[in-house]
CSV table of C-alpha atoms and ligand atoms in Angstrom, one decimal:
chain,number,residue,atom,x,y,z
A,12,MET,CA,-32.5,-21.7,-25.5
A,13,ILE,CA,-34.3,-18.5,-26.7
A,14,LYS,CA,-34.6,-19.7,-30.2
A,15,GLY,CA,-32.9,-17.6,-32.8
A,16,LEU,CA,-32.7,-14.3,-30.8
A,17,GLY,CA,-29.9,-15.4,-28.5
A,18,GLU,CA,-27.9,-16.9,-31.3
A,19,LYS,CA,-28.2,-13.8,-33.5
A,20,LEU,CA,-27.5,-11.3,-30.7
A,21,SER,CA,-24.4,-13.1,-29.5
A,22,GLY,CA,-23.3,-13.3,-33.1
A,23,LEU,CA,-23.7,-9.6,-33.4
A,24,VAL,CA,-21.7,-9.1,-30.2
A,25,ARG,CA,-19.0,-11.4,-31.5
A,26,SER,CA,-18.8,-9.4,-34.7
A,27,ILE,CA,-18.4,-6.1,-32.8
A,28,LEU,CA,-15.6,-7.7,-30.7
A,29,GLY,CA,-14.0,-9.0,-33.9
A,30,LYS,CA,-13.9,-5.7,-35.8
A,31,SER,CA,-10.4,-4.3,-36.0
A,32,ILE,CA,-11.7,-0.8,-35.6
A,33,VAL,CA,-15.0,0.5,-34.2
A,34,ASP,CA,-15.9,3.8,-35.9
A,35,LYS,CA,-19.0,5.5,-37.1
A,36,LYS,CA,-19.4,3.2,-40.0
A,37,ALA,CA,-18.9,0.1,-37.8
A,38,VAL,CA,-21.6,1.4,-35.4
A,39,GLU,CA,-24.0,2.0,-38.2
A,40,GLU,CA,-23.4,-1.5,-39.6
A,41,SER,CA,-24.0,-3.1,-36.2
A,42,LEU,CA,-27.2,-1.1,-35.7
A,43,LYS,CA,-28.5,-2.2,-39.1
A,44,GLU,CA,-27.9,-5.8,-38.1
A,45,LEU,CA,-29.5,-5.2,-34.6
A,46,LYS,CA,-32.6,-3.8,-36.3
A,47,LYS,CA,-32.9,-6.9,-38.5
A,48,ILE,CA,-32.5,-9.2,-35.5
A,49,LEU,CA,-35.2,-7.5,-33.5
A,50,ILE,CA,-37.7,-7.3,-36.3
A,51,ALA,CA,-37.1,-11.0,-37.0
A,52,SER,CA,-37.9,-11.6,-33.3
A,53,ASP,CA,-41.3,-9.8,-33.9
A,54,VAL,CA,-40.5,-6.8,-31.7
A,55,ASP,CA,-42.8,-4.0,-32.6
A,56,LEU,CA,-41.4,-1.7,-35.3
A,57,THR,CA,-41.9,1.5,-33.3
A,58,LEU,CA,-40.1,0.0,-30.4
A,59,VAL,CA,-37.2,-1.2,-32.6
A,60,ASN,CA,-36.9,2.2,-34.3
A,61,GLU,CA,-36.8,3.9,-30.9
A,62,LEU,CA,-34.2,1.5,-29.6
A,63,ILE,CA,-32.0,2.0,-32.6
A,64,LYS,CA,-32.4,5.8,-32.4
A,65,ASN,CA,-31.5,5.8,-28.7
A,66,VAL,CA,-28.3,3.7,-29.3
A,67,GLU,CA,-27.4,5.9,-32.3
A,68,LYS,CA,-27.8,9.1,-30.2
A,69,LYS,CA,-25.8,7.8,-27.2
A,70,VAL,CA,-23.0,6.2,-29.2
A,71,LEU,CA,-22.6,8.6,-32.1
A,72,LYS,CA,-23.8,12.0,-31.0
A,73,GLU,CA,-23.0,12.0,-27.3
A,74,LYS,CA,-19.5,12.0,-25.8
A,75,THR,CA,-18.1,8.5,-25.0
A,76,PRO,CA,-18.0,8.2,-21.2
A,77,ALA,CA,-14.5,8.6,-19.8
A,78,GLY,CA,-12.6,5.3,-19.5
A,79,LEU,CA,-14.7,3.6,-22.2
A,80,THR,CA,-13.7,2.9,-25.8
A,81,LEU,CA,-16.3,3.3,-28.5
A,82,ARG,CA,-16.5,-0.4,-28.8
A,83,GLU,CA,-17.3,-0.8,-25.1
A,84,HIS,CA,-19.7,2.1,-25.2
A,85,LEU,CA,-21.5,0.5,-28.1
A,86,ILE,CA,-21.9,-2.8,-26.4
A,87,LYS,CA,-22.9,-1.3,-23.1
A,88,THR,CA,-25.5,0.9,-24.8
A,89,ILE,CA,-27.0,-2.0,-26.7
A,90,TYR,CA,-27.1,-4.0,-23.5
A,91,ASP,CA,-28.8,-1.1,-21.6
A,92,GLU,CA,-31.4,-0.4,-24.3
A,93,LEU,CA,-32.3,-4.1,-24.7
A,94,VAL,CA,-32.8,-4.4,-20.9
A,95,LYS,CA,-35.0,-1.3,-21.2
A,96,ILE,CA,-37.3,-2.9,-23.8
A,97,LEU,CA,-37.3,-6.4,-22.3
A,98,GLY,CA,-38.5,-5.5,-18.8
A,99,LYS,CA,-36.2,-3.2,-16.9
A,100,GLU,CA,-36.0,-4.8,-13.5
A,101,PHE,CA,-36.5,-8.1,-11.7
A,102,GLU,CA,-39.6,-8.5,-9.5
A,103,GLU,CA,-40.2,-11.5,-7.3
A,104,VAL,CA,-43.6,-13.3,-6.9
A,105,LYS,CA,-45.1,-12.3,-3.7
A,106,GLY,CA,-47.7,-13.8,-1.4
A,107,ARG,CA,-49.2,-17.3,-1.1
A,108,LYS,CA,-52.3,-17.4,-3.3
A,109,ILE,CA,-51.4,-17.4,-6.9
A,110,MET,CA,-54.0,-17.5,-9.6
A,111,LEU,CA,-53.0,-18.4,-13.2
A,112,VAL,CA,-55.1,-17.0,-16.0
A,113,GLY,CA,-54.9,-17.2,-19.8
A,114,LEU,CA,-56.3,-18.5,-23.0
A,115,PHE,CA,-56.5,-22.2,-24.0
A,116,GLY,CA,-53.3,-23.9,-24.5
A,117,SER,CA,-51.1,-21.1,-23.2
A,118,GLY,CA,-49.5,-23.3,-20.7
A,119,LYS,CA,-51.4,-22.6,-17.5
A,120,THR,CA,-51.7,-26.2,-16.2
A,121,THR,CA,-48.0,-26.9,-17.1
A,122,CYS,CA,-47.0,-23.7,-15.3
A,123,ALA,CA,-49.1,-24.7,-12.2
A,124,GLY,CA,-46.9,-27.8,-12.0
A,125,LYS,CA,-43.7,-25.9,-12.7
A,126,LEU,CA,-44.5,-23.3,-10.1
A,127,GLY,CA,-45.5,-25.9,-7.6
A,128,TYR,CA,-42.2,-27.7,-8.2
A,129,TYR,CA,-40.3,-24.3,-7.9
A,130,PHE,CA,-41.8,-23.5,-4.5
A,131,LYS,CA,-41.5,-27.0,-3.3
A,132,LYS,CA,-37.8,-27.0,-3.9
A,133,LYS,CA,-37.7,-23.8,-1.8
A,134,GLY,CA,-39.1,-25.8,1.0
A,135,LYS,CA,-42.6,-24.5,0.8
A,136,LYS,CA,-45.7,-26.6,1.5
A,137,VAL,CA,-47.5,-26.4,-1.9
A,138,ALA,CA,-51.1,-27.2,-3.1
A,139,LEU,CA,-52.5,-27.1,-6.6
A,140,VAL,CA,-56.2,-26.3,-7.1
A,141,CYS,CA,-58.1,-27.2,-10.3
A,142,LEU,CA,-60.6,-24.5,-11.2
A,143,ASP,CA,-60.9,-25.7,-14.8
A,144,TYR,CA,-64.1,-27.7,-15.2
A,145,HIS,CA,-64.7,-26.3,-18.7
A,146,ARG,CA,-62.3,-28.8,-20.3
A,147,PRO,CA,-63.3,-32.3,-19.2
A,148,ALA,CA,-59.7,-33.7,-19.1
A,149,ALA,CA,-58.3,-30.7,-17.2
A,150,PRO,CA,-58.8,-32.1,-13.6
A,151,GLU,CA,-57.0,-35.3,-14.5
A,152,GLN,CA,-54.1,-33.4,-16.1
A,153,LEU,CA,-53.6,-31.4,-12.9
A,154,LYS,CA,-53.9,-34.5,-10.7
A,155,GLN,CA,-51.2,-36.2,-12.7
A,156,ILE,CA,-48.9,-33.3,-12.5
A,157,ALA,CA,-49.4,-32.9,-8.8
A,158,GLU,CA,-48.7,-36.5,-8.2
A,159,LYS,CA,-45.5,-36.3,-10.3
A,160,ILE,CA,-44.1,-33.5,-8.2
A,161,GLN,CA,-45.7,-34.9,-5.0
A,162,VAL,CA,-47.7,-32.0,-3.8
A,163,LYS,CA,-51.3,-31.7,-2.5
A,164,TYR,CA,-54.0,-31.2,-5.1
A,165,PHE,CA,-57.7,-30.2,-4.9
A,166,ILE,CA,-60.4,-31.2,-7.3
A,167,ASP,CA,-64.0,-30.4,-6.7
A,168,GLU,CA,-66.4,-33.3,-7.1
A,169,SER,CA,-69.3,-31.2,-8.2
A,170,LYS,CA,-67.1,-29.7,-10.9
A,171,ASN,CA,-68.0,-26.2,-10.1
A,172,PRO,CA,-65.1,-23.7,-10.2
A,173,PHE,CA,-66.7,-21.3,-7.7
A,174,GLU,CA,-67.4,-24.0,-5.2
A,175,ALA,CA,-63.9,-25.4,-5.8
A,176,ALA,CA,-62.4,-21.9,-5.1
A,177,LYS,CA,-64.5,-21.4,-1.9
A,178,VAL,CA,-63.9,-24.8,-0.4
A,179,SER,CA,-60.2,-25.0,-1.3
A,180,VAL,CA,-59.4,-21.6,0.2
A,181,GLY,CA,-60.9,-22.8,3.5
A,182,LYS,CA,-59.4,-26.2,3.5
A,183,LEU,CA,-55.9,-25.3,2.4
A,184,SER,CA,-55.3,-22.5,5.0
A,185,ASN,CA,-52.2,-24.1,6.4
A,186,TYR,CA,-50.4,-24.3,3.0
A,187,ASP,CA,-47.6,-21.9,2.2
A,188,VAL,CA,-48.3,-21.6,-1.5
A,189,ILE,CA,-51.6,-22.3,-3.3
A,190,ILE,CA,-51.7,-22.3,-7.1
A,191,PHE,CA,-55.1,-21.9,-8.7
A,192,ASP,CA,-55.3,-23.3,-12.3
A,193,THR,CA,-58.2,-21.6,-14.1
A,194,ALA,CA,-60.0,-22.5,-17.3
A,195,GLY,CA,-59.1,-20.8,-20.6
A,196,ARG,CA,-61.1,-19.9,-23.7
A,197,ASN,CA,-60.2,-19.3,-27.3
A,198,ALA,CA,-60.4,-15.5,-26.6
A,199,LEU,CA,-61.0,-13.3,-23.6
A,200,ASP,CA,-64.8,-13.1,-24.0
A,201,LYS,CA,-67.3,-11.9,-21.5
A,202,GLU,CA,-67.9,-15.4,-20.1
A,203,LEU,CA,-64.3,-15.9,-19.3
A,204,ALA,CA,-63.8,-12.4,-17.9
A,205,ASP,CA,-66.9,-12.8,-15.6
A,206,GLU,CA,-65.7,-16.2,-14.4
A,207,LEU,CA,-62.2,-14.9,-13.6
A,208,LYS,CA,-63.6,-11.8,-11.9
A,209,LYS,CA,-65.9,-13.9,-9.8
A,210,LEU,CA,-63.1,-16.3,-8.9
A,211,GLY,CA,-60.9,-13.4,-7.9
A,212,LYS,CA,-63.5,-12.1,-5.5
A,213,ILE,CA,-63.7,-15.5,-3.8
A,214,ILE,CA,-60.0,-16.3,-3.7
A,215,LYS,CA,-58.6,-12.8,-3.1
A,216,PRO,CA,-55.3,-13.8,-4.7
A,217,ASP,CA,-52.0,-12.2,-3.9
A,218,GLU,CA,-50.9,-12.7,-7.5
A,219,VAL,CA,-52.8,-13.0,-10.7
A,220,LEU,CA,-50.4,-14.2,-13.3
A,221,LEU,CA,-51.3,-14.1,-17.0
A,222,VAL,CA,-49.8,-17.0,-18.9
A,223,ILE,CA,-48.9,-16.0,-22.4
A,224,PRO,CA,-47.2,-18.3,-25.1
A,225,ALA,CA,-44.2,-16.6,-26.7
A,226,ASP,CA,-45.2,-17.7,-30.1
A,227,ILE,CA,-47.9,-14.9,-30.3
A,228,GLY,CA,-45.0,-12.4,-30.5
A,229,LYS,CA,-46.0,-8.7,-30.3
A,230,VAL,CA,-49.7,-9.7,-30.1
A,231,ALA,CA,-48.9,-10.3,-26.4
A,232,LYS,CA,-49.3,-6.6,-25.9
A,233,LYS,CA,-53.0,-6.7,-26.7
A,234,GLN,CA,-53.6,-9.8,-24.6
A,235,ALA,CA,-51.8,-8.3,-21.6
A,236,GLU,CA,-53.7,-5.1,-21.9
A,237,GLU,CA,-57.1,-6.8,-22.2
A,238,PHE,CA,-56.6,-9.2,-19.3
A,239,ASN,CA,-55.3,-6.4,-17.2
A,240,LYS,CA,-58.3,-4.2,-18.0
A,241,LEU,CA,-61.0,-6.9,-17.5
A,242,VAL,CA,-59.5,-9.1,-14.8
A,243,GLY,CA,-56.5,-7.2,-13.3
A,244,ILE,CA,-53.1,-8.9,-13.4
A,245,THR,CA,-50.0,-8.6,-11.2
A,246,GLY,CA,-47.6,-10.2,-13.6
A,247,VAL,CA,-47.0,-12.4,-16.6
A,248,ILE,CA,-45.5,-15.8,-17.3
A,249,VAL,CA,-44.2,-16.1,-20.9
A,250,THR,CA,-44.1,-19.7,-21.9
A,251,LYS,CA,-42.8,-21.7,-24.9
A,252,LEU,CA,-39.8,-19.5,-25.3
A,253,ASP,CA,-37.9,-22.6,-26.4
A,254,GLY,CA,-40.0,-23.2,-29.4
A,255,THR,CA,-40.4,-19.8,-31.2
A,256,ALA,CA,-38.3,-17.1,-32.8
A,257,LYS,CA,-40.8,-14.5,-31.6
A,258,GLY,CA,-39.7,-14.4,-27.9
A,259,GLY,CA,-38.3,-10.9,-28.2
A,260,GLY,CA,-41.6,-9.7,-29.5
A,261,ALA,CA,-43.6,-11.3,-26.7
A,262,LEU,CA,-41.3,-10.1,-23.9
A,263,SER,CA,-41.0,-6.6,-25.1
A,264,ALA,CA,-44.7,-6.4,-25.8
A,265,CYS,CA,-45.5,-7.3,-22.2
A,266,SER,CA,-43.0,-4.7,-21.0
A,267,VAL,CA,-44.6,-1.8,-22.8
A,268,THR,CA,-47.9,-2.5,-21.1
A,269,GLY,CA,-46.1,-2.2,-17.7
A,270,ALA,CA,-46.9,-5.8,-16.9
A,271,LYS,CA,-43.9,-7.5,-15.2
A,272,VAL,CA,-42.8,-10.8,-16.6
A,273,LYS,CA,-42.0,-12.8,-13.5
A,274,PHE,CA,-41.2,-16.2,-15.0
A,275,ILE,CA,-40.4,-17.7,-18.4
A,276,GLY,CA,-41.2,-21.2,-19.6
A,277,VAL,CA,-38.4,-22.7,-21.6
A,278,GLY,CA,-39.5,-26.3,-22.2
A,279,GLU,CA,-42.1,-28.9,-21.5
A,280,LYS,CA,-40.4,-30.5,-18.5
A,281,ILE,CA,-41.4,-29.6,-15.0
A,282,GLU,CA,-38.0,-27.9,-14.3
A,283,ASP,CA,-38.2,-25.8,-17.4
A,284,LEU,CA,-39.2,-22.6,-15.6
A,285,GLU,CA,-36.9,-19.7,-14.8
A,286,ILE,CA,-37.4,-16.6,-12.8
A,287,TYR,CA,-37.2,-13.6,-15.2
A,288,ASP,CA,-34.5,-11.0,-14.5
A,289,PRO,CA,-34.2,-8.8,-17.6
A,290,LYS,CA,-30.6,-7.9,-16.9
A,291,ARG,CA,-29.5,-11.5,-16.5
A,292,PHE,CA,-31.6,-12.5,-19.4
A,293,VAL,CA,-30.1,-9.9,-21.8
A,294,SER,CA,-26.6,-10.8,-20.6
A,295,ARG,CA,-27.4,-14.4,-21.6
A,296,LEU,CA,-28.8,-13.3,-24.9
A,297,LEU,CA,-25.6,-11.4,-25.7
A,298,GLY,CA,-23.7,-14.5,-24.8
A,299,PHE,CA,-20.9,-13.5,-22.3
A,300,GLY,CA,-22.4,-14.4,-18.9
A,301,ASP,CA,-22.6,-10.8,-17.6
A,302,LEU,CA,-22.0,-7.3,-18.7
A,303,GLN,CA,-18.7,-7.0,-16.9
A,304,THR,CA,-17.2,-10.0,-18.8
A,305,LEU,CA,-18.5,-8.6,-22.0
A,306,LEU,CA,-16.9,-5.2,-21.4
A,307,GLU,CA,-13.6,-6.9,-20.6
A,308,LYS,CA,-13.8,-8.7,-23.9
A,309,ALA,CA,-14.3,-5.4,-25.6
A,310,LYS,CA,-11.3,-3.9,-23.9
A,311,GLU,CA,-9.2,-6.9,-25.0
A,312,ALA,CA,-10.3,-6.3,-28.5
A,313,ASP,CA,-9.2,-2.7,-28.3
A,314,ILE,CA,-5.8,-3.7,-26.9
A,315,LYS,CA,-5.3,-6.0,-29.8
A,316,LYS,CA,-6.1,-3.2,-32.2
A,317,GLU,CA,-3.6,-0.9,-30.4
A,318,LYS,CA,-1.0,-3.6,-30.8
A,319,VAL,CA,-1.6,-3.8,-34.6
A,320,GLU,CA,-1.3,0.0,-34.8
A,321,LYS,CA,1.9,-0.1,-32.7
A,322,ILE,CA,3.4,-2.7,-35.0
A,323,VAL,CA,2.4,-0.7,-38.1
A,324,ARG,CA,4.1,2.4,-36.6
A,325,GLY,CA,7.3,0.3,-36.6
A,326,GLU,CA,7.4,0.0,-32.8
A,327,PHE,CA,8.1,-3.6,-32.9
A,328,SER,CA,10.2,-5.2,-30.2
A,329,LEU,CA,11.7,-8.7,-30.0
A,330,GLN,CA,9.0,-9.4,-27.4
A,331,ASP,CA,6.4,-8.6,-30.1
A,332,PHE,CA,8.4,-10.6,-32.5
A,333,MET,CA,8.1,-13.6,-30.2
A,334,GLU,CA,4.4,-13.1,-29.6
A,335,GLN,CA,4.1,-13.1,-33.4
A,336,ILE,CA,5.9,-16.3,-33.8
A,337,GLU,CA,3.6,-17.8,-31.2
A,338,SER,CA,0.4,-16.5,-32.8
A,339,LEU,CA,1.2,-16.7,-36.5
A,340,SER,CA,-0.5,-20.0,-36.7
A,341,LYS,CA,-3.5,-18.6,-34.9
A,342,MET,CA,-4.0,-15.7,-37.3
A,343,GLY,CA,-2.2,-13.1,-35.1
A,344,PRO,CA,-2.2,-9.4,-35.7
A,345,LEU,CA,0.5,-9.9,-38.4
A,346,THR,CA,-2.0,-11.5,-40.7
A,347,LYS,CA,-4.4,-8.7,-39.8
A,348,ILE,CA,-1.9,-6.2,-41.1
A,349,ILE,CA,-1.9,-7.9,-44.4
A,350,SER,CA,-5.7,-7.6,-44.5
A,351,LEU,CA,-5.4,-3.9,-43.7
A,352,ILE,CA,-3.6,-3.2,-46.9
A,353,PRO,CA,-6.3,-2.2,-49.5
A,354,GLY,CA,-6.7,-4.7,-52.3
A,355,LEU,CA,-4.2,-7.1,-50.9
A,356,GLY,CA,-6.6,-9.6,-49.3
A,357,GLY,CA,-5.3,-13.0,-50.3
A,358,ALA,CA,-3.0,-11.6,-52.9
A,359,LEU,CA,0.2,-12.8,-51.3
A,360,PRO,CA,1.6,-16.0,-52.8
A,361,LYS,CA,1.1,-19.0,-50.5
A,362,ASP,CA,4.8,-19.7,-50.1
A,363,LEU,CA,5.3,-16.3,-48.7
A,364,ILE,CA,2.8,-17.0,-45.9
A,365,GLU,CA,4.0,-20.4,-45.1
A,366,MET,CA,6.1,-20.7,-42.0
A,367,GLN,CA,9.6,-22.1,-41.6
A,368,GLU,CA,8.5,-24.0,-38.5
A,369,GLU,CA,11.9,-25.4,-37.4
A,370,LYS,CA,13.5,-22.0,-37.6
A,371,MET,CA,10.7,-20.4,-35.7
A,372,LYS,CA,11.0,-22.8,-32.9
A,373,LYS,CA,14.7,-22.2,-32.6
A,374,TRP,CA,14.1,-18.4,-32.6
A,375,LYS,CA,11.6,-18.8,-29.8
A,376,VAL,CA,14.2,-20.5,-27.7
A,377,ILE,CA,16.8,-17.8,-28.5
A,378,ILE,CA,14.4,-15.0,-27.5
A,379,GLN,CA,13.5,-16.8,-24.3
A,380,SER,CA,17.2,-16.7,-23.4
A,381,MET,CA,17.3,-13.0,-23.6
A,382,THR,CA,16.6,-10.6,-20.8
A,383,LEU,CA,13.4,-8.6,-20.9
A,384,GLU,CA,15.5,-5.5,-21.5
A,385,GLU,CA,17.1,-7.1,-24.5
A,386,ARG,CA,13.8,-8.1,-25.9
A,387,GLU,CA,12.4,-4.6,-25.6
A,388,ASN,CA,15.6,-2.8,-26.9
A,389,PRO,CA,17.4,-5.2,-29.2
A,390,GLU,CA,19.9,-2.5,-30.1
A,391,ILE,CA,21.8,-3.1,-26.9
A,392,ILE,CA,22.6,-6.7,-27.9
A,393,ASN,CA,26.4,-6.6,-28.6
A,394,ALA,CA,28.9,-9.3,-29.3
A,395,SER,CA,29.3,-10.5,-25.7
A,396,ARG,CA,25.5,-10.6,-25.2
A,397,ILE,CA,25.2,-12.6,-28.4
A,398,ARG,CA,27.7,-15.1,-27.0
A,399,ARG,CA,25.8,-15.4,-23.7
A,400,ILE,CA,22.4,-15.8,-25.5
A,401,ALA,CA,23.8,-18.5,-27.8
A,402,ARG,CA,25.2,-20.4,-24.9
A,403,GLY,CA,22.0,-20.1,-22.9
A,404,SER,CA,19.8,-21.3,-25.7
A,405,GLY,CA,22.1,-24.0,-27.0
A,406,THR,CA,22.4,-22.4,-30.4
A,407,LYS,CA,25.2,-21.0,-32.5
A,408,GLU,CA,26.1,-17.3,-32.4
A,409,GLU,CA,25.4,-17.1,-36.2
A,410,GLU,CA,21.9,-18.2,-35.5
A,411,VAL,CA,21.4,-15.5,-32.9
A,412,ARG,CA,22.8,-13.0,-35.5
A,413,GLU,CA,20.5,-14.3,-38.2
A,414,LEU,CA,17.5,-13.8,-35.9
A,415,LEU,CA,18.5,-10.3,-35.1
A,416,ALA,CA,19.0,-9.5,-38.8
A,417,GLN,CA,15.6,-10.9,-39.7
A,418,TYR,CA,14.0,-9.0,-36.9
A,419,LYS,CA,15.5,-5.8,-38.1
A,420,LYS,CA,14.3,-6.5,-41.7
A,421,MET,CA,10.9,-7.3,-40.4
A,422,LYS,CA,10.7,-4.2,-38.4
A,423,LYS,CA,11.7,-2.1,-41.3
A,424,LEU,CA,9.3,-3.8,-43.6
A,425,LEU,CA,6.4,-3.4,-41.2
A,426,LYS,CA,7.1,0.3,-40.9
A,427,MET,CA,6.9,0.6,-44.7
A,428,VAL,CA,3.8,-1.5,-44.8
A,429,GLY,CA,2.3,0.8,-42.2
A,430,GLY,CA,3.1,3.8,-44.4
A,431,LEU,CA,1.3,2.0,-47.3
A,432,ARG,CA,-2.0,1.9,-45.7
A,433,GLY,CA,-4.5,3.6,-47.9
A,434,LYS,CA,-2.1,3.7,-50.8
A,435,ASP,CA,-2.1,1.5,-53.9
A,436,LEU,CA,-0.7,-1.9,-54.6
A,437,SER,CA,2.0,-0.7,-57.0
A,438,ALA,CA,3.8,0.7,-54.0
A,439,LEU,CA,3.7,-2.6,-52.4
A,440,ASN,CA,5.1,-4.3,-55.5
A,441,LYS,CA,8.0,-1.9,-55.4
A,442,LEU,CA,8.5,-2.8,-51.8
A,443,LEU,CA,8.5,-6.5,-52.6
A,444,LYS,CA,11.1,-5.9,-55.3
A,445,ARG,CA,13.4,-4.3,-52.7
A,446,PHE,CA,13.2,-7.5,-50.8
A,447,GLY,CA,14.0,-9.6,-53.9
A,448,GLY,CA,10.4,-10.5,-54.5
A,449,ARG,CA,10.2,-12.1,-51.1
A,450,LEU,CA,9.1,-10.8,-47.8
A,451,PRO,CA,11.5,-11.9,-45.0
A,452,PHE,CA,10.9,-15.3,-43.4
A,453,GLY,CA,7.6,-16.1,-44.9
A,454,PHE,CA,5.6,-13.2,-43.6
B,28,GDP,P1,-53.4,-24.6,-20.7
B,28,GDP,O1,-54.5,-24.9,-21.6
B,28,GDP,O2,-53.1,-23.1,-20.6
B,28,GDP,O3,-53.5,-25.2,-19.3
B,28,GDP,O4,-52.0,-25.2,-21.3
B,28,GDP,P2,-51.2,-26.5,-21.0
B,28,GDP,O5,-50.5,-26.3,-19.7
B,28,GDP,O6,-52.1,-27.7,-21.0
B,28,GDP,O7,-50.1,-26.5,-22.1
B,28,GDP,C1,-50.5,-26.7,-23.5
B,28,GDP,C2,-49.3,-27.3,-24.2
B,28,GDP,O8,-48.2,-26.4,-24.2
B,28,GDP,C3,-48.8,-28.6,-23.6
B,28,GDP,O9,-48.6,-29.5,-24.6
B,28,GDP,C4,-47.5,-28.2,-22.9
B,28,GDP,O10,-46.7,-29.3,-22.8
B,28,GDP,C5,-47.0,-27.1,-23.7
B,28,GDP,N1,-46.1,-26.2,-23.0
B,28,GDP,C6,-46.4,-25.4,-21.9
B,28,GDP,N2,-45.4,-24.7,-21.6
B,28,GDP,C7,-44.4,-24.9,-22.4
B,28,GDP,C8,-43.0,-24.4,-22.6
B,28,GDP,O11,-42.5,-23.6,-21.9
B,28,GDP,N3,-42.3,-24.9,-23.7
B,28,GDP,C9,-42.9,-25.9,-24.5
B,28,GDP,N4,-42.1,-26.3,-25.5
B,28,GDP,N5,-44.1,-26.3,-24.4
B,28,GDP,C10,-44.9,-25.9,-23.4
B,29,MG,MG1,-55.1,-26.2,-18.4
């Protein structure tokens, strides 16, 4: 829903999870990408640079915390630093009198309805009060919204905002939540500031929430500062996050002023309002529900990497062999090994890569008929074991022998391929020749 930013950040996380190795170069590449993403979201350049510098320092210069891999540490640090610039912690709306302020078209009246609906759903007795008599159509707009969500509304017949404030506060004393929808202007001029200050004195609101549209991006900083200085605000609602790529800019800009974003507007409908919890928000931007799930994914990625390295070291059991058979079609680590050999990307003839499907299926059944010990230490498989395995899997003894022979060849080959990492292709060609120009069973 957060246009652009969420998609790009979750894309970055996926790319970090997908890297076979996370080293200094990988961290630097990721940070370069992160910087681009944040700038595209209109986050202030100083803020972006500071964030990148902090991540760099923590991930590359400081010791990786015990128990974390560099990949996990990188993801966690990016998460932490994003939370830091996007608002730190969650803060609830308090009290019963809520005054909405902001410029024309920022989404105040829409928010009055959304907030009314939010509190009504919580079982509160809600009233909306129109204090905008500057724009002729404003009272009618509020009335329609109040009728739609079926809450009380108050409109002053004399069309005087101060009178409306005074009378409504008295009349609505038995309501749990009263939302005051004030008038905007094109800019925060003296007239608007005076009007809002005067209204504040009459209402004595518990919350003054500034409504800011996300599409103004980093300019939100100036607006939040000015409103706070001239009127005094207790929090911010950032609206229209669904329709702009500048959401990151607006949210981070509010945060640097110390103003707490309490809600975000994510659409035109009455239910498109969410409480703003920076941690949950960043988790969602990164795309894995919560930080814990994300770190588990990172751990999985590192386990996969270890497996590739184990295979390359020649530690390749029949259990691994079976897993490979299962995952070959899904681009398992085996294909990854090929990609690790410099210059070889795609250089293998297609028929070498194609699978002998029938044979693979049969091998799988054979391996399943072995004990775990046999799978881990195939050397112990003697003639009598071969007989048992063949009987158990409904295959011929020759077939079990063929599988074991192919496994041994494969293991040997993988060990040699492992030794080739970082060397040139001519060595691989020599190796291919030793296998009669073919790698065993279509690897
Ligand atoms: P006001 O002048 O501050 O009272 O602004 P309004 O509440 O009248 O809203 C101005 C326009 O912004 C309306 O067309 C709303 O439908 C639209 N709007 C408000 N909030 C959102 C939001 O979160 N997302 C989108 N897409 N549109 C919004
Ligand atoms: Mg309005």
